[in-house]
Coordinates of C-alpha atoms in Angstrom, one line a residue:
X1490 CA 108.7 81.9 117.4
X1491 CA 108.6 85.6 117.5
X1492 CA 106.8 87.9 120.1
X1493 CA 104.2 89.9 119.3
X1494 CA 106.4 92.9 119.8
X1495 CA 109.3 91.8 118.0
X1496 CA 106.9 90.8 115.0
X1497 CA 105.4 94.8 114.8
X1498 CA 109.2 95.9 115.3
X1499 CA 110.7 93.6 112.7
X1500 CA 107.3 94.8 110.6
X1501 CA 107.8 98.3 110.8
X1502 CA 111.8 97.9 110.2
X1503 CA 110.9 96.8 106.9
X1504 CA 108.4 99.2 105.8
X1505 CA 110.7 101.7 106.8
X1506 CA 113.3 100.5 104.9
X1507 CA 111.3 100.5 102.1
X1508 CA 110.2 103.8 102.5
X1509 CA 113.7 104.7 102.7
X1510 CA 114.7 103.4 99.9
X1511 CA 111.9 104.4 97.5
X1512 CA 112.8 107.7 98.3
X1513 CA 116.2 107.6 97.8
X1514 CA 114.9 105.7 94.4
X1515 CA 113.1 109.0 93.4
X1516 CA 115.9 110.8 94.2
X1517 CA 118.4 109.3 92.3
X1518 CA 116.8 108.3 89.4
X1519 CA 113.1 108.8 88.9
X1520 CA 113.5 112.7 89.4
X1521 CA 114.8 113.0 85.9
X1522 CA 111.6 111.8 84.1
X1523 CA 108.8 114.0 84.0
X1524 CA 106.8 114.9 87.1
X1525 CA 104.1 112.7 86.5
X1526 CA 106.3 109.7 85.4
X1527 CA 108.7 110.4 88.5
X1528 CA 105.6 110.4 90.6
X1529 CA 104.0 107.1 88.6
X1530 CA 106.9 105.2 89.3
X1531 CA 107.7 106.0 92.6
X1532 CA 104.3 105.0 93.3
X1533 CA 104.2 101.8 91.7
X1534 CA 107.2 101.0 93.4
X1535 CA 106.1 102.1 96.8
X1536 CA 103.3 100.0 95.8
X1537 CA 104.7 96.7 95.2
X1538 CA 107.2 97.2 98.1
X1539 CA 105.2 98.2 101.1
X1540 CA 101.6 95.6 100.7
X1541 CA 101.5 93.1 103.1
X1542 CA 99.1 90.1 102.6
X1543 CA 99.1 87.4 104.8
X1544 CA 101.4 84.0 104.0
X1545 CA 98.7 81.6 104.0
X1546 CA 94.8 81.4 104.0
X1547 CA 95.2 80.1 107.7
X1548 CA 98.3 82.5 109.0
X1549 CA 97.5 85.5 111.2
X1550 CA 100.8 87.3 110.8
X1551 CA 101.6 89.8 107.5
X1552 CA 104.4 89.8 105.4
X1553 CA 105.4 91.4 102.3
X1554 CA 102.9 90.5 99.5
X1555 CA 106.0 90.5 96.7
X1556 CA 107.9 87.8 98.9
X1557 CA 104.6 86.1 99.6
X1558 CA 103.2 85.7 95.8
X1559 CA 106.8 84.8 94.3
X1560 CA 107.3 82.2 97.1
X1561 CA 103.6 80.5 97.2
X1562 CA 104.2 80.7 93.3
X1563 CA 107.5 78.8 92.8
X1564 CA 107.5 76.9 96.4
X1565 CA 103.9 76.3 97.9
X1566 CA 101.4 75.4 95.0
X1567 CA 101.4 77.3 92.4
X1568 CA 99.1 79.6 91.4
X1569 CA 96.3 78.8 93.7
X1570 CA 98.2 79.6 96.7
X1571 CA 100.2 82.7 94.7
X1572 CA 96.7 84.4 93.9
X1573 CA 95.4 86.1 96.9
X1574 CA 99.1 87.9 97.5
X1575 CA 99.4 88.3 94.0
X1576 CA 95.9 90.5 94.4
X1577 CA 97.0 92.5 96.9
X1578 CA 100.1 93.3 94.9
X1579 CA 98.4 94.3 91.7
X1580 CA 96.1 96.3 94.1
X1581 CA 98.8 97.5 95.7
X1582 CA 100.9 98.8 92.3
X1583 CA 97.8 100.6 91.3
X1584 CA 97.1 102.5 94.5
X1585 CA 100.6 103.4 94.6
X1586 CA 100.7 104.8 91.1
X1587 CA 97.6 107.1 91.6
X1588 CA 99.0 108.3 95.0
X1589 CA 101.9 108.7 93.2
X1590 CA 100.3 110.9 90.5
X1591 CA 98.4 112.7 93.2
X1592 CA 101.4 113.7 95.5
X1593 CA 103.7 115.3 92.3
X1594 CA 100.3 117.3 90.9
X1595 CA 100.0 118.3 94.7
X1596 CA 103.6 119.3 95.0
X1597 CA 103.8 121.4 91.8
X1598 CA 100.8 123.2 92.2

């Protein structure tokens, strides 16, 4: 079982990565749409990348909510189990896409 310290390390690895690689995302191929697509899509993907939601109704650890829905989906009950993550993701993408939105008419203004 993992400490609590190498949980928030592991944890913050991955949202880092993440980070990382939306970014470079944006910079490789979402900066050739328009501003507020580039932004939209960044976002969405920031979005659906960087939600946690926890595993199970009984867990008290995070995890991504994109690993968590898929898996509960296919693996651990279907659609009952997948709907709560699945939330949090939808959630998630929109939040994203109106920070998104938000940071490019910021940035060009």
């Amino acid at each position: 079982m993992m400490t609590t310290t190498s949980y928030l390390f592991a944890l913050f690895i991955y949202w880092l990565a993440a980070g990382v690689g939306c970014r470079l995302l944006y910079v490789m191929v979402f900066r050739h749409l328009s501003s507020m697509w580039s932004g939209a899509t960044t976002g969405i993907v920031a979005g659906l990348l960087l939600v946690p939601s926890y595993a199970a109704a009984d867990a008290n650890t995070l995890a991504p909510a994109l690993i968590v829905g898929v898996f509960n989906l296919l693996f651990a009950g279907g659609m009952d189990a997948a709907l709560g993550p699945l939330l949090m993701l939808s959630l998630g993408a929109v939040v994203g896409v109106i920070a998104g939105i938000i940071t490019v008419r910021l940035s060009t203004s």
